């Protein structure tokens, strides 16, 4: 492999909106793929239990219209993971329906691949009997009764399903997946393009899944250049830049440790990673290692309805405090 892999991420979560001009700027810089996450656990288990999406349907329509137009006219691939935020099979189908409706309207002909993440409950209960389901952290052992009570159960896939889809369907235009490890689609695309260093691929994906949040100030659209030994991230908003500090500090985002990030099949080890400031407004990193686990495991996520949420509103009357609110 001689040429670097180039990826554009328009936003950290599909449905949140982005500047289409910045998406096209990423393509102009050489991106061969548009890759974005669409999920989050920030809102807790409610979305999975109720089967509702993280954003309104119309918000997904708007984002996909720009993405599909760009992919069609510039012949770049699209990979979107964790469909709907809730990440079940039905929201993979919802995303595909949105894309198909837009393609019909625009008379586009594009090839789509769906990757589901739901796990059959009988398979889970059989796995409990075999003793191969273990707690993920300090939580109780999974009981069959909890499996039956769950509205939906998904598993966090790694890069392998994306690699397989790209290999088996080299002419694919768009891949939509259910629940996935956040960096998996970026890492999977890099592997498909010849990157063999999983540490670099996964570390880059860990940054890009949030868009340009690793920049300062935080923004949305990001562009990645990936070599086998390093990667660089460029925030596409002209007022933002990625520094060694901002890139390194992002390693703490949604992680108990900044140097070790467990995931499907292993962990991203950043103990030997270095961070630097590159040409222009870009920042880069090298030295991440993917530690392959002795046993390949994936994290299952399930939720059930147990009651109702309560929202309490409050107000501030202190004029001194109010005067200092930005």
PDB file of C-alpha atoms in Angstrom:
ATOM      1  CA  UNK A   1       0.000   0.000   0.000  1.00  0.00           C
ATOM      2  CA  UNK A   2       1.467   3.342  -1.089  1.00  0.00           C
ATOM      3  CA  UNK A   3      -1.445   5.783  -1.148  1.00  0.00           C
ATOM      4  CA  UNK A   4      -3.066   6.784   2.148  1.00  0.00           C
ATOM      5  CA  UNK A   5      -6.731   6.097   2.839  1.00  0.00           C
ATOM      6  CA  UNK A   6      -8.860   9.240   3.013  1.00  0.00           C
ATOM      7  CA  UNK A   7     -12.231   9.450   4.770  1.00  0.00           C
ATOM      8  CA  UNK A   8     -14.710  12.249   5.407  1.00  0.00           C
ATOM      9  CA  UNK A   9     -17.120  12.203   8.346  1.00  0.00           C
ATOM     10  CA  UNK A  10     -19.839  14.871   8.059  1.00  0.00           C
ATOM     11  CA  UNK A  11     -21.093  14.644  11.647  1.00  0.00           C
ATOM     12  CA  UNK A  12     -20.587  12.596  14.790  1.00  0.00           C
ATOM     13  CA  UNK A  13     -24.122  11.214  14.612  1.00  0.00           C
ATOM     14  CA  UNK A  14     -26.317  11.076  11.524  1.00  0.00           C
ATOM     15  CA  UNK A  15     -29.444  13.146  12.048  1.00  0.00           C
ATOM     16  CA  UNK A  16     -27.681  15.958  13.892  1.00  0.00           C
ATOM     17  CA  UNK A  17     -27.135  18.014  10.736  1.00  0.00           C
ATOM     18  CA  UNK A  18     -23.974  19.279   9.025  1.00  0.00           C
ATOM     19  CA  UNK A  19     -22.734  21.716   6.408  1.00  0.00           C
ATOM     20  CA  UNK A  20     -23.010  20.015   2.975  1.00  0.00           C
ATOM     21  CA  UNK A  21     -20.295  22.296   1.600  1.00  0.00           C
ATOM     22  CA  UNK A  22     -17.830  20.788   4.082  1.00  0.00           C
ATOM     23  CA  UNK A  23     -18.810  17.276   3.009  1.00  0.00           C
ATOM     24  CA  UNK A  24     -17.945  18.178  -0.572  1.00  0.00           C
ATOM     25  CA  UNK A  25     -14.726  19.800   0.603  1.00  0.00           C
ATOM     26  CA  UNK A  26     -13.709  16.467   2.123  1.00  0.00           C
ATOM     27  CA  UNK A  27     -14.420  14.742  -1.178  1.00  0.00           C
ATOM     28  CA  UNK A  28     -12.412  17.408  -3.011  1.00  0.00           C
ATOM     29  CA  UNK A  29      -9.496  16.642  -0.681  1.00  0.00           C
ATOM     30  CA  UNK A  30      -9.610  13.035  -1.872  1.00  0.00           C
ATOM     31  CA  UNK A  31     -11.969  11.133   0.418  1.00  0.00           C
ATOM     32  CA  UNK A  32     -13.027   7.827  -1.114  1.00  0.00           C
ATOM     33  CA  UNK A  33     -15.618   7.113   1.579  1.00  0.00           C
ATOM     34  CA  UNK A  34     -18.176   8.963   3.680  1.00  0.00           C
ATOM     35  CA  UNK A  35     -18.318   7.214   7.055  1.00  0.00           C
ATOM     36  CA  UNK A  36     -20.458   8.133  10.041  1.00  0.00           C
ATOM     37  CA  UNK A  37     -21.923   6.706  13.207  1.00  0.00           C
ATOM     38  CA  UNK A  38     -25.619   7.168  13.958  1.00  0.00           C
ATOM     39  CA  UNK A  39     -25.887   5.951  17.529  1.00  0.00           C
ATOM     40  CA  UNK A  40     -25.181   6.907  21.091  1.00  0.00           C
ATOM     41  CA  UNK A  41     -25.693   5.444  24.538  1.00  0.00           C
ATOM     42  CA  UNK A  42     -25.786   8.947  26.033  1.00  0.00           C
ATOM     43  CA  UNK A  43     -29.570   8.792  26.367  1.00  0.00           C
ATOM     44  CA  UNK A  44     -29.411   5.487  28.228  1.00  0.00           C
ATOM     45  CA  UNK A  45     -31.468   2.361  27.504  1.00  0.00           C
ATOM     46  CA  UNK A  46     -34.750   4.155  26.800  1.00  0.00           C
ATOM     47  CA  UNK A  47     -34.411   4.222  23.007  1.00  0.00           C
ATOM     48  CA  UNK A  48     -33.649   0.509  22.807  1.00  0.00           C
ATOM     49  CA  UNK A  49     -36.486  -0.401  25.175  1.00  0.00           C
ATOM     50  CA  UNK A  50     -39.082   1.702  23.369  1.00  0.00           C
ATOM     51  CA  UNK A  51     -37.826   1.114  19.838  1.00  0.00           C
ATOM     52  CA  UNK A  52     -37.581   4.821  19.047  1.00  0.00           C
ATOM     53  CA  UNK A  53     -34.877   6.707  17.182  1.00  0.00           C
ATOM     54  CA  UNK A  54     -32.488   9.266  18.604  1.00  0.00           C
ATOM     55  CA  UNK A  55     -33.460  11.931  16.049  1.00  0.00           C
ATOM     56  CA  UNK A  56     -36.689  12.729  14.188  1.00  0.00           C
ATOM     57  CA  UNK A  57     -37.243  10.895  10.906  1.00  0.00           C
ATOM     58  CA  UNK A  58     -37.073  14.150   8.922  1.00  0.00           C
ATOM     59  CA  UNK A  59     -33.617  14.882  10.336  1.00  0.00           C
ATOM     60  CA  UNK A  60     -32.326  11.576   8.981  1.00  0.00           C
ATOM     61  CA  UNK A  61     -33.950  12.302   5.615  1.00  0.00           C
ATOM     62  CA  UNK A  62     -32.195  15.655   5.356  1.00  0.00           C
ATOM     63  CA  UNK A  63     -28.758  14.268   6.223  1.00  0.00           C
ATOM     64  CA  UNK A  64     -29.085  11.280   3.900  1.00  0.00           C
ATOM     65  CA  UNK A  65     -30.207  13.425   0.972  1.00  0.00           C
ATOM     66  CA  UNK A  66     -26.883  15.278   1.085  1.00  0.00           C
ATOM     67  CA  UNK A  67     -24.845  12.109   1.682  1.00  0.00           C
ATOM     68  CA  UNK A  68     -26.509  10.079  -1.068  1.00  0.00           C
ATOM     69  CA  UNK A  69     -26.215  12.934  -3.575  1.00  0.00           C
ATOM     70  CA  UNK A  70     -22.503  13.272  -2.826  1.00  0.00           C
ATOM     71  CA  UNK A  71     -21.919   9.516  -3.016  1.00  0.00           C
ATOM     72  CA  UNK A  72     -23.753   9.165  -6.303  1.00  0.00           C
ATOM     73  CA  UNK A  73     -22.179  12.087  -8.130  1.00  0.00           C
ATOM     74  CA  UNK A  74     -18.632  11.550  -6.843  1.00  0.00           C
ATOM     75  CA  UNK A  75     -18.616   7.729  -6.732  1.00  0.00           C
ATOM     76  CA  UNK A  76     -17.542   7.411  -3.113  1.00  0.00           C
ATOM     77  CA  UNK A  77     -18.735   4.732  -0.729  1.00  0.00           C
ATOM     78  CA  UNK A  78     -20.935   5.342   2.302  1.00  0.00           C
ATOM     79  CA  UNK A  79     -20.750   3.408   5.587  1.00  0.00           C
ATOM     80  CA  UNK A  80     -23.190   4.278   8.378  1.00  0.00           C
ATOM     81  CA  UNK A  81     -23.313   2.299  11.620  1.00  0.00           C
ATOM     82  CA  UNK A  82     -25.671   1.991  14.615  1.00  0.00           C
ATOM     83  CA  UNK A  83     -28.732   3.022  12.624  1.00  0.00           C
ATOM     84  CA  UNK A  84     -31.270   5.180  14.396  1.00  0.00           C
ATOM     85  CA  UNK A  85     -29.358   5.447  17.637  1.00  0.00           C
ATOM     86  CA  UNK A  86     -31.498   2.606  18.959  1.00  0.00           C
ATOM     87  CA  UNK A  87     -29.636   0.323  16.478  1.00  0.00           C
ATOM     88  CA  UNK A  88     -32.218  -2.440  15.961  1.00  0.00           C
ATOM     89  CA  UNK A  89     -32.962  -4.178  12.669  1.00  0.00           C
ATOM     90  CA  UNK A  90     -36.052  -2.057  12.049  1.00  0.00           C
ATOM     91  CA  UNK A  91     -34.010   1.124  12.072  1.00  0.00           C
ATOM     92  CA  UNK A  92     -31.497  -0.340   9.648  1.00  0.00           C
ATOM     93  CA  UNK A  93     -34.544  -0.899   7.437  1.00  0.00           C
ATOM     94  CA  UNK A  94     -35.744   2.659   8.107  1.00  0.00           C
ATOM     95  CA  UNK A  95     -32.428   4.114   6.952  1.00  0.00           C
ATOM     96  CA  UNK A  96     -32.468   1.922   3.851  1.00  0.00           C
ATOM     97  CA  UNK A  97     -36.044   3.018   3.080  1.00  0.00           C
ATOM     98  CA  UNK A  98     -34.984   6.677   3.333  1.00  0.00           C
ATOM     99  CA  UNK A  99     -32.134   6.061   0.909  1.00  0.00           C
ATOM    100  CA  UNK A 100     -34.277   4.077  -1.513  1.00  0.00           C
ATOM    101  CA  UNK A 101     -36.963   6.774  -1.569  1.00  0.00           C
ATOM    102  CA  UNK A 102     -34.353   9.417  -2.347  1.00  0.00           C
ATOM    103  CA  UNK A 103     -32.813   7.255  -5.072  1.00  0.00           C
ATOM    104  CA  UNK A 104     -36.242   6.757  -6.670  1.00  0.00           C
ATOM    105  CA  UNK A 105     -36.903  10.484  -6.537  1.00  0.00           C
ATOM    106  CA  UNK A 106     -33.534  11.309  -8.122  1.00  0.00           C
ATOM    107  CA  UNK A 107     -33.484   8.299 -10.469  1.00  0.00           C
ATOM    108  CA  UNK A 108     -30.249   7.015  -8.904  1.00  0.00           C
ATOM    109  CA  UNK A 109     -29.227   3.384  -9.187  1.00  0.00           C
ATOM    110  CA  UNK A 110     -27.138   2.363  -6.162  1.00  0.00           C
ATOM    111  CA  UNK A 111     -26.258  -0.895  -4.428  1.00  0.00           C
ATOM    112  CA  UNK A 112     -26.988  -1.152  -0.701  1.00  0.00           C
ATOM    113  CA  UNK A 113     -25.946  -3.720   1.891  1.00  0.00           C
ATOM    114  CA  UNK A 114     -27.651  -4.111   5.279  1.00  0.00           C
ATOM    115  CA  UNK A 115     -25.916  -5.551   8.336  1.00  0.00           C
ATOM    116  CA  UNK A 116     -28.202  -6.485  11.208  1.00  0.00           C
ATOM    117  CA  UNK A 117     -27.096  -6.582  14.849  1.00  0.00           C
ATOM    118  CA  UNK A 118     -30.032  -8.141  16.700  1.00  0.00           C
ATOM    119  CA  UNK A 119     -29.310 -11.428  18.466  1.00  0.00           C
ATOM    120  CA  UNK A 120     -31.897 -14.196  18.702  1.00  0.00           C
ATOM    121  CA  UNK A 121     -33.070 -14.676  22.283  1.00  0.00           C
ATOM    122  CA  UNK A 122     -32.983 -18.464  22.053  1.00  0.00           C
ATOM    123  CA  UNK A 123     -29.334 -18.302  20.988  1.00  0.00           C
ATOM    124  CA  UNK A 124     -28.556 -16.117  23.995  1.00  0.00           C
ATOM    125  CA  UNK A 125     -30.333 -18.456  26.409  1.00  0.00           C
ATOM    126  CA  UNK A 126     -28.519 -21.431  24.907  1.00  0.00           C
ATOM    127  CA  UNK A 127     -25.236 -19.555  25.361  1.00  0.00           C
ATOM    128  CA  UNK A 128     -26.123 -18.909  29.012  1.00  0.00           C
ATOM    129  CA  UNK A 129     -26.598 -22.668  29.467  1.00  0.00           C
ATOM    130  CA  UNK A 130     -23.170 -23.242  27.901  1.00  0.00           C
ATOM    131  CA  UNK A 131     -21.549 -20.758  30.270  1.00  0.00           C
ATOM    132  CA  UNK A 132     -20.207 -18.498  27.520  1.00  0.00           C
ATOM    133  CA  UNK A 133     -22.141 -15.367  28.518  1.00  0.00           C
ATOM    134  CA  UNK A 134     -20.178 -13.370  31.078  1.00  0.00           C
ATOM    135  CA  UNK A 135     -20.850 -10.018  32.794  1.00  0.00           C
ATOM    136  CA  UNK A 136     -19.462  -6.911  31.095  1.00  0.00           C
ATOM    137  CA  UNK A 137     -17.969  -5.218  34.122  1.00  0.00           C
ATOM    138  CA  UNK A 138     -19.425  -5.082  37.617  1.00  0.00           C
ATOM    139  CA  UNK A 139     -22.929  -6.238  36.730  1.00  0.00           C
ATOM    140  CA  UNK A 140     -24.914  -9.351  37.721  1.00  0.00           C
ATOM    141  CA  UNK A 141     -24.914 -12.549  35.698  1.00  0.00           C
ATOM    142  CA  UNK A 142     -27.430 -12.414  32.853  1.00  0.00           C
ATOM    143  CA  UNK A 143     -30.606 -14.342  33.635  1.00  0.00           C
ATOM    144  CA  UNK A 144     -32.892 -15.961  31.080  1.00  0.00           C
ATOM    145  CA  UNK A 145     -35.821 -14.043  32.543  1.00  0.00           C
ATOM    146  CA  UNK A 146     -34.083 -10.776  31.660  1.00  0.00           C
ATOM    147  CA  UNK A 147     -33.488 -12.027  28.131  1.00  0.00           C
ATOM    148  CA  UNK A 148     -37.198 -12.794  27.744  1.00  0.00           C
ATOM    149  CA  UNK A 149     -38.191  -9.424  29.213  1.00  0.00           C
ATOM    150  CA  UNK A 150     -35.967  -7.400  26.894  1.00  0.00           C
ATOM    151  CA  UNK A 151     -37.715  -5.588  24.067  1.00  0.00           C
ATOM    152  CA  UNK A 152     -34.696  -6.003  21.825  1.00  0.00           C
ATOM    153  CA  UNK A 153     -31.139  -7.299  22.207  1.00  0.00           C
ATOM    154  CA  UNK A 154     -28.296  -6.207  19.956  1.00  0.00           C
ATOM    155  CA  UNK A 155     -24.588  -7.020  19.902  1.00  0.00           C
ATOM    156  CA  UNK A 156     -21.782  -4.562  19.272  1.00  0.00           C
ATOM    157  CA  UNK A 157     -20.093  -5.765  16.077  1.00  0.00           C
ATOM    158  CA  UNK A 158     -16.448  -5.133  15.289  1.00  0.00           C
ATOM    159  CA  UNK A 159     -14.853  -4.343  11.937  1.00  0.00           C
ATOM    160  CA  UNK A 160     -15.273  -7.854  10.500  1.00  0.00           C
ATOM    161  CA  UNK A 161     -18.840  -7.503   9.103  1.00  0.00           C
ATOM    162  CA  UNK A 162     -17.823  -4.316   7.280  1.00  0.00           C
ATOM    163  CA  UNK A 163     -14.714  -5.966   5.855  1.00  0.00           C
ATOM    164  CA  UNK A 164     -16.790  -8.951   4.733  1.00  0.00           C
ATOM    165  CA  UNK A 165     -19.465  -6.767   3.132  1.00  0.00           C
ATOM    166  CA  UNK A 166     -16.862  -4.750   1.218  1.00  0.00           C
ATOM    167  CA  UNK A 167     -15.043  -7.898   0.123  1.00  0.00           C
ATOM    168  CA  UNK A 168     -18.144  -9.810  -0.980  1.00  0.00           C
ATOM    169  CA  UNK A 169     -19.735  -6.764  -2.625  1.00  0.00           C
ATOM    170  CA  UNK A 170     -16.882  -4.668  -4.047  1.00  0.00           C
ATOM    171  CA  UNK A 171     -19.389  -2.667  -6.092  1.00  0.00           C
ATOM    172  CA  UNK A 172     -21.457  -1.684  -3.048  1.00  0.00           C
ATOM    173  CA  UNK A 173     -22.298   2.003  -2.765  1.00  0.00           C
ATOM    174  CA  UNK A 174     -23.822   2.185   0.710  1.00  0.00           C
ATOM    175  CA  UNK A 175     -23.584  -0.010   3.825  1.00  0.00           C
ATOM    176  CA  UNK A 176     -26.014   0.497   6.703  1.00  0.00           C
ATOM    177  CA  UNK A 177     -25.473  -1.446   9.927  1.00  0.00           C
ATOM    178  CA  UNK A 178     -27.131  -1.978  13.260  1.00  0.00           C
ATOM    179  CA  UNK A 179     -25.229  -1.728  16.544  1.00  0.00           C
ATOM    180  CA  UNK A 180     -21.503  -1.482  15.938  1.00  0.00           C
ATOM    181  CA  UNK A 181     -18.408  -0.580  17.913  1.00  0.00           C
ATOM    182  CA  UNK A 182     -18.127   3.127  17.141  1.00  0.00           C
ATOM    183  CA  UNK A 183     -14.783   2.958  15.267  1.00  0.00           C
ATOM    184  CA  UNK A 184     -15.654  -0.280  13.418  1.00  0.00           C
ATOM    185  CA  UNK A 185     -16.838   1.115  10.044  1.00  0.00           C
ATOM    186  CA  UNK A 186     -13.803   3.403   9.684  1.00  0.00           C
ATOM    187  CA  UNK A 187     -11.447   0.605  10.704  1.00  0.00           C
ATOM    188  CA  UNK A 188     -13.183  -1.908   8.444  1.00  0.00           C
ATOM    189  CA  UNK A 189     -12.922   0.395   5.450  1.00  0.00           C
ATOM    190  CA  UNK A 190      -9.222   0.964   6.112  1.00  0.00           C
ATOM    191  CA  UNK A 191      -8.584  -2.786   6.255  1.00  0.00           C
ATOM    192  CA  UNK A 192     -10.445  -3.182   2.960  1.00  0.00           C
ATOM    193  CA  UNK A 193      -8.203  -0.516   1.452  1.00  0.00           C
ATOM    194  CA  UNK A 194      -4.997  -2.248   2.524  1.00  0.00           C
ATOM    195  CA  UNK A 195      -4.258  -0.941   6.018  1.00  0.00           C
ATOM    196  CA  UNK A 196      -2.848  -3.814   8.099  1.00  0.00           C
ATOM    197  CA  UNK A 197      -2.162  -1.914  11.329  1.00  0.00           C
ATOM    198  CA  UNK A 198      -5.375  -2.427  13.301  1.00  0.00           C
ATOM    199  CA  UNK A 199      -4.157  -0.160  16.084  1.00  0.00           C
ATOM    200  CA  UNK A 200      -3.916   2.824  13.752  1.00  0.00           C
ATOM    201  CA  UNK A 201      -7.172   1.941  11.962  1.00  0.00           C
ATOM    202  CA  UNK A 202      -9.174   1.547  15.159  1.00  0.00           C
ATOM    203  CA  UNK A 203      -7.619   4.595  16.838  1.00  0.00           C
ATOM    204  CA  UNK A 204      -8.456   6.759  13.837  1.00  0.00           C
ATOM    205  CA  UNK A 205     -12.008   5.396  13.884  1.00  0.00           C
ATOM    206  CA  UNK A 206     -12.279   6.161  17.578  1.00  0.00           C
ATOM    207  CA  UNK A 207     -11.595   9.808  16.778  1.00  0.00           C
ATOM    208  CA  UNK A 208     -13.633  10.087  13.574  1.00  0.00           C
ATOM    209  CA  UNK A 209     -16.785   8.554  15.033  1.00  0.00           C
ATOM    210  CA  UNK A 210     -17.271  11.886  16.820  1.00  0.00           C
ATOM    211  CA  UNK A 211     -16.681  13.995  13.728  1.00  0.00           C
ATOM    212  CA  UNK A 212     -14.381  16.907  14.553  1.00  0.00           C
ATOM    213  CA  UNK A 213     -14.930  16.793  18.321  1.00  0.00           C
ATOM    214  CA  UNK A 214     -11.205  16.129  18.720  1.00  0.00           C
ATOM    215  CA  UNK A 215     -10.530  19.589  17.342  1.00  0.00           C
ATOM    216  CA  UNK A 216     -10.549  22.928  19.105  1.00  0.00           C
ATOM    217  CA  UNK A 217     -13.093  24.330  19.203  1.00  0.00           C
ATOM    218  CA  UNK A 218     -15.214  21.245  18.735  1.00  0.00           C
ATOM    219  CA  UNK A 219     -17.028  21.093  15.397  1.00  0.00           C
ATOM    220  CA  UNK A 220     -18.718  18.532  13.159  1.00  0.00           C
ATOM    221  CA  UNK A 221     -17.151  17.764   9.794  1.00  0.00           C
ATOM    222  CA  UNK A 222     -13.768  15.980   9.811  1.00  0.00           C
ATOM    223  CA  UNK A 223     -11.321  14.594   7.256  1.00  0.00           C
ATOM    224  CA  UNK A 224      -8.911  11.744   7.988  1.00  0.00           C
ATOM    225  CA  UNK A 225      -5.766  10.668   6.170  1.00  0.00           C
ATOM    226  CA  UNK A 226      -4.563   7.214   7.175  1.00  0.00           C
ATOM    227  CA  UNK A 227      -1.224   5.555   6.539  1.00  0.00           C
ATOM    228  CA  UNK A 228      -0.193   2.173   7.901  1.00  0.00           C
ATOM    229  CA  UNK A 229       1.861   3.751  10.689  1.00  0.00           C
ATOM    230  CA  UNK A 230      -0.109   6.918  11.534  1.00  0.00           C
ATOM    231  CA  UNK A 231      -3.157   9.044  10.827  1.00  0.00           C
ATOM    232  CA  UNK A 232      -4.023  12.732  10.696  1.00  0.00           C
ATOM    233  CA  UNK A 233      -7.334  14.467  11.403  1.00  0.00           C
ATOM    234  CA  UNK A 234      -8.344  17.787   9.837  1.00  0.00           C
ATOM    235  CA  UNK A 235     -11.446  19.651  11.083  1.00  0.00           C
ATOM    236  CA  UNK A 236     -13.132  21.013   7.960  1.00  0.00           C
ATOM    237  CA  UNK A 237     -14.517  24.132   9.609  1.00  0.00           C
ATOM    238  CA  UNK A 238     -11.942  26.846   8.924  1.00  0.00           C
ATOM    239  CA  UNK A 239     -12.045  28.209  12.482  1.00  0.00           C
ATOM    240  CA  UNK A 240     -11.124  24.832  14.033  1.00  0.00           C
ATOM    241  CA  UNK A 241      -7.828  23.004  14.304  1.00  0.00           C
ATOM    242  CA  UNK A 242      -6.655  19.698  15.740  1.00  0.00           C
ATOM    243  CA  UNK A 243      -3.771  19.977  18.189  1.00  0.00           C
ATOM    244  CA  UNK A 244      -1.707  17.282  19.843  1.00  0.00           C
ATOM    245  CA  UNK A 245      -3.446  18.162  23.105  1.00  0.00           C
ATOM    246  CA  UNK A 246      -7.004  18.113  21.728  1.00  0.00           C
ATOM    247  CA  UNK A 247      -6.383  14.828  19.918  1.00  0.00           C
ATOM    248  CA  UNK A 248      -4.820  13.165  22.950  1.00  0.00           C
ATOM    249  CA  UNK A 249      -7.548  14.412  25.286  1.00  0.00           C
ATOM    250  CA  UNK A 250     -10.201  12.842  23.068  1.00  0.00           C
ATOM    251  CA  UNK A 251      -8.844   9.456  24.196  1.00  0.00           C
ATOM    252  CA  UNK A 252     -10.651  10.075  27.495  1.00  0.00           C
ATOM    253  CA  UNK A 253     -14.022  10.613  25.828  1.00  0.00           C
ATOM    254  CA  UNK A 254     -16.541   7.969  26.972  1.00  0.00           C
ATOM    255  CA  UNK A 255     -13.738   5.833  28.401  1.00  0.00           C
ATOM    256  CA  UNK A 256     -12.775   4.913  31.941  1.00  0.00           C
ATOM    257  CA  UNK A 257      -9.126   4.963  30.853  1.00  0.00           C
ATOM    258  CA  UNK A 258      -7.467   7.074  28.220  1.00  0.00           C
ATOM    259  CA  UNK A 259      -4.835   4.485  27.352  1.00  0.00           C
ATOM    260  CA  UNK A 260      -6.831   1.262  26.988  1.00  0.00           C
ATOM    261  CA  UNK A 261     -10.142   0.888  25.119  1.00  0.00           C
ATOM    262  CA  UNK A 262     -11.697  -2.607  25.133  1.00  0.00           C
ATOM    263  CA  UNK A 263     -13.923  -3.555  22.215  1.00  0.00           C
ATOM    264  CA  UNK A 264     -14.991  -6.516  20.095  1.00  0.00           C
ATOM    265  CA  UNK A 265     -12.166  -9.025  19.799  1.00  0.00           C
ATOM    266  CA  UNK A 266      -9.573  -7.017  21.696  1.00  0.00           C
ATOM    267  CA  UNK A 267      -8.582  -3.554  22.852  1.00  0.00           C
ATOM    268  CA  UNK A 268      -6.993  -0.390  21.497  1.00  0.00           C
ATOM    269  CA  UNK A 269      -3.781   0.128  23.478  1.00  0.00           C
ATOM    270  CA  UNK A 270      -2.615   3.754  23.457  1.00  0.00           C
ATOM    271  CA  UNK A 271       0.185   3.435  26.011  1.00  0.00           C
ATOM    272  CA  UNK A 272       2.784   3.858  23.259  1.00  0.00           C
ATOM    273  CA  UNK A 273       0.852   6.380  21.173  1.00  0.00           C
ATOM    274  CA  UNK A 274       2.336   9.753  20.304  1.00  0.00           C
ATOM    275  CA  UNK A 275       0.462  12.855  19.176  1.00  0.00           C
ATOM    276  CA  UNK A 276       1.659  15.685  16.977  1.00  0.00           C
ATOM    277  CA  UNK A 277       0.550  18.754  15.068  1.00  0.00           C
ATOM    278  CA  UNK A 278       0.723  18.372  11.308  1.00  0.00           C
ATOM    279  CA  UNK A 279       0.713  20.809   8.415  1.00  0.00           C
ATOM    280  CA  UNK A 280      -2.040  23.402   8.462  1.00  0.00           C
ATOM    281  CA  UNK A 281      -4.763  22.758  11.022  1.00  0.00           C
ATOM    282  CA  UNK A 282      -4.401  18.971  11.241  1.00  0.00           C
ATOM    283  CA  UNK A 283      -3.280  16.848  14.159  1.00  0.00           C
ATOM    284  CA  UNK A 284      -1.945  13.313  14.034  1.00  0.00           C
ATOM    285  CA  UNK A 285      -1.100  10.223  16.027  1.00  0.00           C
ATOM    286  CA  UNK A 286       1.053   7.116  15.702  1.00  0.00           C
ATOM    287  CA  UNK A 287       1.889   4.151  17.877  1.00  0.00           C
ATOM    288  CA  UNK A 288      -1.522   2.720  18.804  1.00  0.00           C
ATOM    289  CA  UNK A 289      -1.629  -1.078  19.027  1.00  0.00           C
ATOM    290  CA  UNK A 290      -4.636  -3.380  18.816  1.00  0.00           C
ATOM    291  CA  UNK A 291      -4.261  -6.083  21.456  1.00  0.00           C
ATOM    292  CA  UNK A 292      -6.067  -9.175  20.162  1.00  0.00           C
ATOM    293  CA  UNK A 293      -8.058 -10.950  22.880  1.00  0.00           C
ATOM    294  CA  UNK A 294      -7.535 -14.648  23.578  1.00  0.00           C
ATOM    295  CA  UNK A 295     -11.275 -15.148  23.122  1.00  0.00           C
ATOM    296  CA  UNK A 296     -13.334 -13.041  20.744  1.00  0.00           C
ATOM    297  CA  UNK A 297     -16.244 -11.489  22.632  1.00  0.00           C
ATOM    298  CA  UNK A 298     -18.891  -8.922  21.768  1.00  0.00           C
ATOM    299  CA  UNK A 299     -20.939  -6.781  24.131  1.00  0.00           C
ATOM    300  CA  UNK A 300     -24.681  -7.434  24.150  1.00  0.00           C
ATOM    301  CA  UNK A 301     -27.107  -4.633  24.937  1.00  0.00           C
ATOM    302  CA  UNK A 302     -30.738  -5.092  25.869  1.00  0.00           C
ATOM    303  CA  UNK A 303     -33.431  -3.064  27.566  1.00  0.00           C
ATOM    304  CA  UNK A 304     -36.944  -3.490  28.909  1.00  0.00           C
ATOM    305  CA  UNK A 305     -39.723  -1.102  29.839  1.00  0.00           C
ATOM    306  CA  UNK A 306     -40.002  -0.770  33.625  1.00  0.00           C
ATOM    307  CA  UNK A 307     -41.917   2.469  34.177  1.00  0.00           C
ATOM    308  CA  UNK A 308     -42.132   6.083  33.120  1.00  0.00           C
ATOM    309  CA  UNK A 309     -39.581   8.855  32.982  1.00  0.00           C
ATOM    310  CA  UNK A 310     -40.078  11.991  35.034  1.00  0.00           C
ATOM    311  CA  UNK A 311     -38.916  15.415  33.909  1.00  0.00           C
ATOM    312  CA  UNK A 312     -38.646  18.201  36.477  1.00  0.00           C
ATOM    313  CA  UNK A 313     -38.201  21.796  35.359  1.00  0.00           C
ATOM    314  CA  UNK A 314     -36.504  24.419  37.470  1.00  0.00           C
ATOM    315  CA  UNK A 315     -35.786  28.111  37.163  1.00  0.00           C
ATOM    316  CA  UNK A 316     -33.244  30.658  38.371  1.00  0.00           C
ATOM    317  CA  UNK A 317     -34.284  33.993  39.901  1.00  0.00           C
ATOM    318  CA  UNK A 318     -30.912  35.207  41.173  1.00  0.00           C
ATOM    319  CA  UNK A 319     -30.106  38.367  39.116  1.00  0.00           C
ATOM    320  CA  UNK A 320     -26.371  38.053  39.826  1.00  0.00           C
ATOM    321  CA  UNK A 321     -26.237  34.518  38.461  1.00  0.00           C
ATOM    322  CA  UNK A 322     -28.518  35.359  35.538  1.00  0.00           C
ATOM    323  CA  UNK A 323     -26.270  38.275  34.549  1.00  0.00           C
ATOM    324  CA  UNK A 324     -23.302  35.900  34.216  1.00  0.00           C
ATOM    325  CA  UNK A 325     -25.004  33.284  32.060  1.00  0.00           C
ATOM    326  CA  UNK A 326     -23.362  33.201  28.656  1.00  0.00           C
TER     327      UNK A 326
END
